[in-house]
Amino acid sequence: MVVRQETPPSPGAPLQPEEFRRAVASMRSAKLRSEVFCEDMPAPQRIAPYAAALSADVTVDDEDLGTGRIILLHDPAGNDAWQGEYRCVAYARAEIDPSMITDPLLAEVGWAWLTEALEAHGATFHAASGTVTRVATEGFGGMSDDEGSAQLEIRASWTPDSLDIASHVEAWAELLCTAVGLEPVPEGVAAMPSRRGQR
């Protein structure tokens, strides 16, 4: 997997529980397609006592087609809204064909891409929630010659049923690839990890 050097904890940061460290190690062990470049990023500090985060870009022929991030949150005291002690929070944004923006089923399909990817990777979960947003951009005036663009944004969170977080990261990466229109890796063919930043 392409995860760059872990950011060292800030002075005075609480010592991470061993269980959370194992979950983060699993998160970083995910095997992703070569089109997905993934690395550590700073995690939000105020949502939960412990957090780790990855960011990713999907690049084909040197063109960035999609981007996203996934955050693993941990609260040893539990969280009623999460229905557990851990929570995955994910974001994915992809460029799409502007003609797709008016498809009334696009949001429903975008959400299905996430849930189907989680199921396909054996990433069992509960208490899922999220949104799917369609964004269209058109230029006017001095920018009227610019070609219009469209993006699909998926924001989601769910509670993993186990600490096999690698499967959740792999599902999130598959969501990114599906959203940008990449063909799925054929069954029985292993995804080759990206050469860039390989640990």
CSV table of N, CA, C and O in Angstrom, one decimal, residues 84-191:
chain,number,residue,atom,x,y,z
A,84,GLY,N,-21.1,2.1,19.0
A,84,GLY,CA,-19.8,1.4,19.2
A,84,GLY,C,-18.7,2.3,19.6
A,84,GLY,O,-18.9,3.5,19.9
A,85,GLU,N,-17.5,1.8,19.6
A,85,GLU,CA,-16.3,2.6,20.0
A,85,GLU,C,-15.5,3.1,18.9
A,85,GLU,O,-14.6,3.9,19.0
A,86,TYR,N,-15.8,2.6,17.6
A,86,TYR,CA,-15.0,3.0,16.4
A,86,TYR,C,-16.0,3.5,15.4
A,86,TYR,O,-17.1,3.1,15.4
A,87,ARG,N,-15.5,4.4,14.5
A,87,ARG,CA,-16.3,4.9,13.5
A,87,ARG,C,-15.4,5.2,12.3
A,87,ARG,O,-14.3,5.8,12.4
A,88,CYS,N,-15.8,4.8,11.1
A,88,CYS,CA,-15.1,5.2,9.8
A,88,CYS,C,-15.9,6.4,9.2
A,88,CYS,O,-17.1,6.3,9.1
A,89,VAL,N,-15.1,7.4,8.8
A,89,VAL,CA,-15.7,8.6,8.2
A,89,VAL,C,-15.0,8.7,6.9
A,89,VAL,O,-13.8,8.8,6.8
A,90,ALA,N,-15.8,8.7,5.8
A,90,ALA,CA,-15.1,8.8,4.4
A,90,ALA,C,-15.7,9.9,3.6
A,90,ALA,O,-16.9,10.3,3.7
A,91,TYR,N,-14.9,10.3,2.7
A,91,TYR,CA,-15.3,11.3,1.7
A,91,TYR,C,-14.7,10.9,0.3
A,91,TYR,O,-13.5,10.4,0.3
A,92,ALA,N,-15.5,11.0,-0.7
A,92,ALA,CA,-15.0,10.7,-2.1
A,92,ALA,C,-15.5,11.8,-3.0
A,92,ALA,O,-16.7,12.1,-3.0
A,93,ARG,N,-14.7,12.3,-3.9
A,93,ARG,CA,-15.1,13.2,-4.9
A,93,ARG,C,-14.6,12.8,-6.3
A,93,ARG,O,-13.4,12.5,-6.4
A,94,ALA,N,-15.4,12.8,-7.3
A,94,ALA,CA,-15.0,12.3,-8.6
A,94,ALA,C,-15.6,13.2,-9.7
A,94,ALA,O,-16.7,13.7,-9.6
A,95,GLU,N,-14.8,13.4,-10.7
A,95,GLU,CA,-15.2,14.1,-11.9
A,95,GLU,C,-16.1,13.1,-12.7
A,95,GLU,O,-15.8,12.0,-12.8
A,96,ILE,N,-17.3,13.6,-13.1
A,96,ILE,CA,-18.2,12.8,-13.9
A,96,ILE,C,-18.6,13.5,-15.2
A,96,ILE,O,-18.4,14.7,-15.3
A,97,ASP,N,-19.2,12.8,-16.1
A,97,ASP,CA,-19.7,13.4,-17.3
A,97,ASP,C,-20.8,14.3,-17.0
A,97,ASP,O,-21.8,13.9,-16.3
A,98,PRO,N,-20.8,15.6,-17.4
A,98,PRO,CA,-21.8,16.6,-17.1
A,98,PRO,C,-23.2,16.1,-17.5
A,98,PRO,O,-24.2,16.5,-16.8
A,99,SER,N,-23.3,15.2,-18.4
A,99,SER,CA,-24.7,14.7,-18.8
A,99,SER,C,-25.3,13.8,-17.8
A,99,SER,O,-26.5,13.6,-17.7
A,100,MET,N,-24.5,13.3,-16.8
A,100,MET,CA,-25.0,12.4,-15.8
A,100,MET,C,-25.6,13.2,-14.6
A,100,MET,O,-26.4,12.6,-13.8
A,101,ILE,N,-25.3,14.5,-14.6
A,101,ILE,CA,-25.7,15.3,-13.4
A,101,ILE,C,-27.3,15.3,-13.2
A,101,ILE,O,-27.8,15.5,-12.1
A,102,THR,N,-28.0,15.2,-14.3
A,102,THR,CA,-29.5,15.3,-14.2
A,102,THR,C,-30.1,13.9,-14.0
A,102,THR,O,-31.4,13.8,-13.9
A,103,ASP,N,-29.3,12.9,-13.9
A,103,ASP,CA,-29.9,11.5,-13.7
A,103,ASP,C,-30.5,11.4,-12.3
A,103,ASP,O,-29.8,11.6,-11.3
A,104,PRO,N,-31.8,11.2,-12.2
A,104,PRO,CA,-32.5,11.2,-10.9
A,104,PRO,C,-32.0,10.1,-10.0
A,104,PRO,O,-32.1,10.1,-8.8
A,105,LEU,N,-31.4,9.0,-10.6
A,105,LEU,CA,-30.9,7.9,-9.8
A,105,LEU,C,-29.4,8.0,-9.4
A,105,LEU,O,-28.9,7.1,-8.7
A,106,LEU,N,-28.8,9.1,-9.8
A,106,LEU,CA,-27.3,9.2,-9.6
A,106,LEU,C,-26.9,9.1,-8.1
A,106,LEU,O,-26.0,8.4,-7.7
A,107,ALA,N,-27.7,9.8,-7.3
A,107,ALA,CA,-27.3,9.8,-5.8
A,107,ALA,C,-27.5,8.4,-5.2
A,107,ALA,O,-26.7,8.0,-4.5
A,108,GLU,N,-28.6,7.8,-5.6
A,108,GLU,CA,-28.9,6.5,-5.1
A,108,GLU,C,-27.8,5.5,-5.5
A,108,GLU,O,-27.4,4.6,-4.8
A,109,VAL,N,-27.4,5.6,-6.8
A,109,VAL,CA,-26.4,4.7,-7.3
A,109,VAL,C,-25.1,5.0,-6.6
A,109,VAL,O,-24.3,4.1,-6.3
A,110,GLY,N,-24.7,6.3,-6.4
A,110,GLY,CA,-23.5,6.6,-5.7
A,110,GLY,C,-23.4,6.0,-4.3
A,110,GLY,O,-22.4,5.4,-3.9
A,111,TRP,N,-24.6,6.0,-3.6
A,111,TRP,CA,-24.6,5.4,-2.2
A,111,TRP,C,-24.5,3.8,-2.4
A,111,TRP,O,-23.8,3.2,-1.6
A,112,ALA,N,-25.1,3.3,-3.4
A,112,ALA,CA,-25.0,1.8,-3.6
A,112,ALA,C,-23.6,1.4,-3.9
A,112,ALA,O,-23.1,0.3,-3.5
A,113,TRP,N,-22.8,2.3,-4.6
A,113,TRP,CA,-21.4,1.9,-4.9
A,113,TRP,C,-20.6,1.7,-3.5
A,113,TRP,O,-19.8,0.8,-3.4
A,114,LEU,N,-20.9,2.6,-2.5
A,114,LEU,CA,-20.3,2.4,-1.2
A,114,LEU,C,-20.7,1.1,-0.5
A,114,LEU,O,-19.8,0.3,-0.1
A,115,THR,N,-22.0,0.9,-0.4
A,115,THR,CA,-22.4,-0.2,0.4
A,115,THR,C,-22.0,-1.5,-0.3
A,115,THR,O,-21.7,-2.5,0.4
A,116,GLU,N,-22.1,-1.6,-1.6
A,116,GLU,CA,-21.7,-2.8,-2.4
A,116,GLU,C,-20.2,-3.0,-2.3
A,116,GLU,O,-19.8,-4.2,-2.2
A,117,ALA,N,-19.4,-2.0,-2.3
A,117,ALA,CA,-18.0,-2.1,-2.1
A,117,ALA,C,-17.6,-2.7,-0.7
A,117,ALA,O,-16.8,-3.6,-0.6
A,118,LEU,N,-18.3,-2.2,0.3
A,118,LEU,CA,-18.1,-2.7,1.7
A,118,LEU,C,-18.4,-4.2,1.8
A,118,LEU,O,-17.7,-5.0,2.3
A,119,GLU,N,-19.6,-4.5,1.2
A,119,GLU,CA,-20.0,-5.9,1.2
A,119,GLU,C,-19.0,-6.8,0.4
A,119,GLU,O,-18.7,-7.9,0.9
A,120,ALA,N,-18.6,-6.3,-0.7
A,120,ALA,CA,-17.7,-7.1,-1.6
A,120,ALA,C,-16.4,-7.4,-0.9
A,120,ALA,O,-15.7,-8.4,-1.1
A,121,HIS,N,-15.9,-6.5,0.0
A,121,HIS,CA,-14.6,-6.6,0.7
A,121,HIS,C,-14.8,-7.3,2.0
A,121,HIS,O,-13.8,-7.4,2.8
A,122,GLY,N,-16.0,-7.7,2.4
A,122,GLY,CA,-16.2,-8.4,3.7
A,122,GLY,C,-16.1,-7.4,4.8
A,122,GLY,O,-15.8,-7.8,6.0
A,123,ALA,N,-16.3,-6.1,4.5
A,123,ALA,CA,-16.2,-5.1,5.6
A,123,ALA,C,-17.5,-4.9,6.2
A,123,ALA,O,-18.3,-4.0,5.9
A,124,THR,N,-17.8,-5.7,7.2
A,124,THR,CA,-19.2,-5.7,7.8
A,124,THR,C,-19.3,-4.4,8.7
A,124,THR,O,-18.3,-4.0,9.3
A,125,PHE,N,-20.5,-3.9,8.7
A,125,PHE,CA,-20.7,-2.6,9.4
A,125,PHE,C,-22.1,-2.4,9.8
A,125,PHE,O,-23.0,-3.2,9.4
A,126,HIS,N,-22.4,-1.4,10.6
A,126,HIS,CA,-23.8,-1.0,11.0
A,126,HIS,C,-23.8,0.5,11.2
A,126,HIS,O,-22.8,1.2,11.2
A,127,ALA,N,-25.0,1.0,11.4
A,127,ALA,CA,-25.2,2.4,11.7
A,127,ALA,C,-24.6,3.3,10.6
A,127,ALA,O,-24.0,4.4,10.9
A,128,ALA,N,-24.8,3.0,9.4
A,128,ALA,CA,-24.3,3.8,8.3
A,128,ALA,C,-25.2,5.0,8.1
A,128,ALA,O,-26.4,5.0,8.2
A,129,SER,N,-24.5,6.1,7.7
A,129,SER,CA,-25.3,7.4,7.3
A,129,SER,C,-24.4,8.2,6.4
A,129,SER,O,-23.2,8.0,6.3
A,130,GLY,N,-25.0,9.1,5.6
A,130,GLY,CA,-24.2,9.9,4.7
A,130,GLY,C,-25.1,10.6,3.7
A,130,GLY,O,-26.3,10.6,3.7
A,131,THR,N,-24.4,11.3,2.8
A,131,THR,CA,-25.0,12.1,1.8
A,131,THR,C,-24.3,11.9,0.4
A,131,THR,O,-23.1,11.6,0.4
A,132,VAL,N,-25.0,12.1,-0.6
A,132,VAL,CA,-24.5,12.1,-2.0
A,132,VAL,C,-24.9,13.4,-2.6
A,132,VAL,O,-26.0,13.8,-2.7
A,133,THR,N,-23.9,14.2,-3.1
A,133,THR,CA,-24.1,15.5,-3.7
A,133,THR,C,-23.6,15.6,-5.1
A,133,THR,O,-22.5,15.1,-5.4
A,134,ARG,N,-24.5,16.2,-6.0
A,134,ARG,CA,-24.1,16.4,-7.4
A,134,ARG,C,-23.8,17.9,-7.5
A,134,ARG,O,-24.6,18.8,-7.1
A,135,VAL,N,-22.6,18.2,-8.2
A,135,VAL,CA,-22.2,19.6,-8.3
A,135,VAL,C,-22.0,19.9,-9.8
A,135,VAL,O,-21.2,19.1,-10.4
A,136,ALA,N,-22.6,20.9,-10.4
A,136,ALA,CA,-22.4,21.2,-11.8
A,136,ALA,C,-21.8,22.6,-11.9
A,136,ALA,O,-22.3,23.5,-11.1
A,137,THR,N,-20.8,22.8,-12.7
A,137,THR,CA,-20.2,24.2,-12.9
A,137,THR,C,-20.2,24.6,-14.3
A,137,THR,O,-19.9,23.9,-15.2
A,138,GLU,N,-20.7,25.9,-14.5
A,138,GLU,CA,-20.7,26.5,-15.8
A,138,GLU,C,-20.1,27.8,-15.8
A,138,GLU,O,-20.2,28.5,-14.8
A,139,GLY,N,-19.3,28.2,-16.8
A,139,GLY,CA,-18.7,29.5,-16.9
A,139,GLY,C,-19.5,30.5,-17.6
A,139,GLY,O,-20.3,30.2,-18.5
A,140,PHE,N,-19.4,31.8,-17.1
A,140,PHE,CA,-20.1,32.9,-17.7
A,140,PHE,C,-19.1,34.1,-17.9
A,140,PHE,O,-18.0,34.1,-17.3
A,141,GLY,N,-19.5,35.0,-18.8
A,141,GLY,CA,-18.7,36.2,-19.0
A,141,GLY,C,-17.4,35.8,-19.6
A,141,GLY,O,-17.3,35.1,-20.6
A,142,GLY,N,-16.3,36.3,-19.0
A,142,GLY,CA,-15.0,35.9,-19.5
A,142,GLY,C,-14.6,34.5,-19.4
A,142,GLY,O,-13.6,34.0,-20.0
A,143,MET,N,-15.4,33.7,-18.7
A,143,MET,CA,-15.2,32.3,-18.6
A,143,MET,C,-16.2,31.4,-19.4
A,143,MET,O,-16.3,30.2,-19.2
A,144,SER,N,-17.0,32.1,-20.2
A,144,SER,CA,-18.0,31.4,-20.9
A,144,SER,C,-17.5,30.4,-21.9
A,144,SER,O,-18.2,29.4,-22.3
A,145,ASP,N,-16.3,30.5,-22.3
A,145,ASP,CA,-15.7,29.5,-23.2
A,145,ASP,C,-15.2,28.2,-22.5
A,145,ASP,O,-14.9,27.3,-23.1
A,146,ASP,N,-15.1,28.3,-21.2
A,146,ASP,CA,-14.6,27.2,-20.4
A,146,ASP,C,-15.7,26.1,-20.5
A,146,ASP,O,-16.9,26.3,-20.4
A,147,GLU,N,-15.2,24.9,-20.6
A,147,GLU,CA,-16.1,23.7,-20.7
A,147,GLU,C,-16.7,23.5,-19.3
A,147,GLU,O,-16.0,23.6,-18.3
A,148,GLY,N,-18.0,23.2,-19.3
A,148,GLY,CA,-18.6,22.9,-18.0
A,148,GLY,C,-18.1,21.6,-17.4
A,148,GLY,O,-17.5,20.8,-18.1
A,149,SER,N,-18.2,21.5,-16.1
A,149,SER,CA,-17.7,20.3,-15.4
A,149,SER,C,-18.8,19.8,-14.4
A,149,SER,O,-19.7,20.6,-14.0
A,150,ALA,N,-18.6,18.6,-13.9
A,150,ALA,CA,-19.5,18.1,-12.9
A,150,ALA,C,-18.8,17.1,-12.0
A,150,ALA,O,-17.8,16.5,-12.4
A,151,GLN,N,-19.2,17.1,-10.8
A,151,GLN,CA,-18.6,16.3,-9.8
A,151,GLN,C,-19.6,15.6,-8.9
A,151,GLN,O,-20.7,16.1,-8.7
A,152,LEU,N,-19.3,14.4,-8.5
A,152,LEU,CA,-20.1,13.6,-7.5
A,152,LEU,C,-19.3,13.6,-6.2
A,152,LEU,O,-18.1,13.2,-6.2
A,153,GLU,N,-20.0,13.9,-5.1
A,153,GLU,CA,-19.4,13.9,-3.8
A,153,GLU,C,-20.1,13.0,-2.9
A,153,GLU,O,-21.4,13.1,-2.8
A,154,ILE,N,-19.4,12.1,-2.3
A,154,ILE,CA,-20.1,11.1,-1.3
A,154,ILE,C,-19.4,11.3,0.0
A,154,ILE,O,-18.2,11.2,0.2
A,155,ARG,N,-20.2,11.6,1.0
A,155,ARG,CA,-19.8,11.7,2.4
A,155,ARG,C,-20.5,10.6,3.2
A,155,ARG,O,-21.7,10.5,3.1
A,156,ALA,N,-19.8,9.8,4.0
A,156,ALA,CA,-20.4,8.7,4.7
A,156,ALA,C,-19.7,8.4,5.9
A,156,ALA,O,-18.5,8.7,6.1
A,157,SER,N,-20.4,7.8,6.8
A,157,SER,CA,-19.8,7.2,8.1
A,157,SER,C,-20.5,6.0,8.4
A,157,SER,O,-21.7,5.8,8.1
A,158,TRP,N,-19.8,5.1,9.1
A,158,TRP,CA,-20.3,3.8,9.5
A,158,TRP,C,-19.5,3.2,10.6
A,158,TRP,O,-18.3,3.6,10.8
A,159,THR,N,-20.0,2.3,11.3
A,159,THR,CA,-19.4,1.6,12.5
A,159,THR,C,-18.9,0.3,12.0
A,159,THR,O,-19.7,-0.6,11.7
A,160,PRO,N,-17.6,0.0,12.0
A,160,PRO,CA,-17.1,-1.3,11.6
A,160,PRO,C,-17.4,-2.3,12.7
A,160,PRO,O,-17.4,-2.1,13.9
A,161,ASP,N,-17.7,-3.6,12.2
A,161,ASP,CA,-18.1,-4.6,13.2
A,161,ASP,C,-16.9,-5.3,13.7
A,161,ASP,O,-17.0,-6.1,14.6
A,162,SER,N,-15.7,-5.1,13.1
A,162,SER,CA,-14.4,-5.7,13.6
A,162,SER,C,-13.3,-4.7,13.3
A,162,SER,O,-13.5,-3.6,12.7
A,163,LEU,N,-12.1,-5.0,13.8
A,163,LEU,CA,-11.0,-4.1,13.6
A,163,LEU,C,-10.2,-4.5,12.4
A,163,LEU,O,-9.0,-4.1,12.3
A,164,ASP,N,-10.8,-5.3,11.5
A,164,ASP,CA,-10.2,-5.5,10.2
A,164,ASP,C,-10.4,-4.2,9.3
A,164,ASP,O,-11.2,-4.2,8.4
A,165,ILE,N,-9.7,-3.2,9.7
A,165,ILE,CA,-10.0,-1.9,9.0
A,165,ILE,C,-9.4,-1.9,7.6
A,165,ILE,O,-9.9,-1.1,6.7
A,166,ALA,N,-8.5,-2.7,7.3
A,166,ALA,CA,-8.0,-2.8,5.9
A,166,ALA,C,-9.1,-3.0,4.9
A,166,ALA,O,-9.1,-2.4,3.8
A,167,SER,N,-10.0,-3.9,5.2
A,167,SER,CA,-11.1,-4.2,4.3
A,167,SER,C,-12.0,-2.9,4.1
A,167,SER,O,-12.5,-2.7,3.0
A,168,HIS,N,-12.1,-2.1,5.1
A,168,HIS,CA,-12.9,-0.9,4.9
A,168,HIS,C,-12.2,0.1,4.0
A,168,HIS,O,-12.8,0.8,3.2
A,169,VAL,N,-10.9,0.2,4.2
A,169,VAL,CA,-10.1,1.1,3.4
A,169,VAL,C,-10.1,0.6,1.9
A,169,VAL,O,-10.2,1.4,1.0
A,170,GLU,N,-10.0,-0.7,1.7
A,170,GLU,CA,-10.1,-1.2,0.4
A,170,GLU,C,-11.4,-0.9,-0.3
A,170,GLU,O,-11.5,-0.6,-1.5
A,171,ALA,N,-12.5,-1.0,0.5
A,171,ALA,CA,-13.8,-0.7,0.0
A,171,ALA,C,-13.9,0.8,-0.4
A,171,ALA,O,-14.5,1.1,-1.5
A,172,TRP,N,-13.4,1.6,0.5
A,172,TRP,CA,-13.4,3.1,0.2
A,172,TRP,C,-12.6,3.4,-1.1
A,172,TRP,O,-13.1,4.2,-2.0
A,173,ALA,N,-11.5,2.8,-1.3
A,173,ALA,CA,-10.7,3.0,-2.5
A,173,ALA,C,-11.4,2.5,-3.7
A,173,ALA,O,-11.3,3.1,-4.8
A,174,GLU,N,-12.1,1.4,-3.6
A,174,GLU,CA,-12.9,0.8,-4.7
A,174,GLU,C,-14.0,1.8,-5.0
A,174,GLU,O,-14.3,2.1,-6.2
A,175,LEU,N,-14.7,2.4,-4.0
A,175,LEU,CA,-15.7,3.5,-4.3
A,175,LEU,C,-15.1,4.6,-5.1
A,175,LEU,O,-15.7,5.0,-6.1
A,176,LEU,N,-13.9,5.1,-4.8
A,176,LEU,CA,-13.2,6.1,-5.5
A,176,LEU,C,-13.0,5.7,-7.0
A,176,LEU,O,-13.3,6.5,-7.9
A,177,CYS,N,-12.5,4.5,-7.2
A,177,CYS,CA,-12.3,4.0,-8.6
A,177,CYS,C,-13.6,3.8,-9.4
A,177,CYS,O,-13.6,4.2,-10.5
A,178,THR,N,-14.6,3.3,-8.7
A,178,THR,CA,-15.9,3.2,-9.4
A,178,THR,C,-16.5,4.5,-9.8
A,178,THR,O,-17.0,4.7,-10.9
A,179,ALA,N,-16.4,5.5,-8.8
A,179,ALA,CA,-16.9,6.8,-9.1
A,179,ALA,C,-16.3,7.5,-10.3
A,179,ALA,O,-16.9,8.3,-11.0
A,180,VAL,N,-15.0,7.3,-10.5
A,180,VAL,CA,-14.3,7.9,-11.6
A,180,VAL,C,-14.4,7.1,-12.9
A,180,VAL,O,-14.0,7.6,-14.0
A,181,GLY,N,-15.1,6.0,-12.8
A,181,GLY,CA,-15.4,5.2,-14.0
A,181,GLY,C,-14.4,4.1,-14.4
A,181,GLY,O,-14.4,3.6,-15.5
A,182,LEU,N,-13.5,3.8,-13.5
A,182,LEU,CA,-12.5,2.7,-13.8
A,182,LEU,C,-13.2,1.3,-13.8
A,182,LEU,O,-14.1,1.1,-13.0
A,183,GLU,N,-12.8,0.5,-14.7
A,183,GLU,CA,-13.4,-0.9,-14.7
A,183,GLU,C,-12.9,-1.6,-13.5
A,183,GLU,O,-11.8,-1.5,-13.0
A,184,PRO,N,-13.8,-2.5,-12.9
A,184,PRO,CA,-13.4,-3.3,-11.8
A,184,PRO,C,-12.3,-4.2,-12.1
A,184,PRO,O,-12.2,-4.7,-13.3
A,185,VAL,N,-11.4,-4.6,-11.1
A,185,VAL,CA,-10.4,-5.6,-11.3
A,185,VAL,C,-11.1,-6.9,-11.4
A,185,VAL,O,-12.0,-7.3,-10.6
A,186,PRO,N,-10.8,-7.7,-12.5
A,186,PRO,CA,-11.5,-9.0,-12.7
A,186,PRO,C,-11.3,-9.9,-11.5
A,186,PRO,O,-10.3,-9.9,-10.8
A,187,GLU,N,-12.3,-10.7,-11.2
A,187,GLU,CA,-12.3,-11.6,-10.1
A,187,GLU,C,-11.1,-12.6,-10.3
A,187,GLU,O,-10.8,-13.1,-11.4
A,188,GLY,N,-10.3,-12.8,-9.2
A,188,GLY,CA,-9.2,-13.7,-9.2
A,188,GLY,C,-7.9,-13.0,-9.6
A,188,GLY,O,-6.8,-13.6,-9.6
A,189,VAL,N,-8.0,-11.7,-10.0
A,189,VAL,CA,-6.8,-10.9,-10.3
A,189,VAL,C,-6.5,-10.0,-9.1
A,189,VAL,O,-7.3,-9.3,-8.7
A,190,ALA,N,-5.3,-10.1,-8.6
A,190,ALA,CA,-4.9,-9.3,-7.5
A,190,ALA,C,-4.6,-7.9,-7.9
A,190,ALA,O,-4.0,-7.7,-8.9
A,191,ALA,N,-5.0,-6.9,-7.1
A,191,ALA,CA,-4.7,-5.5,-7.4
A,191,ALA,C,-3.2,-5.3,-7.0
A,191,ALA,O,-2.7,-5.7,-6.0
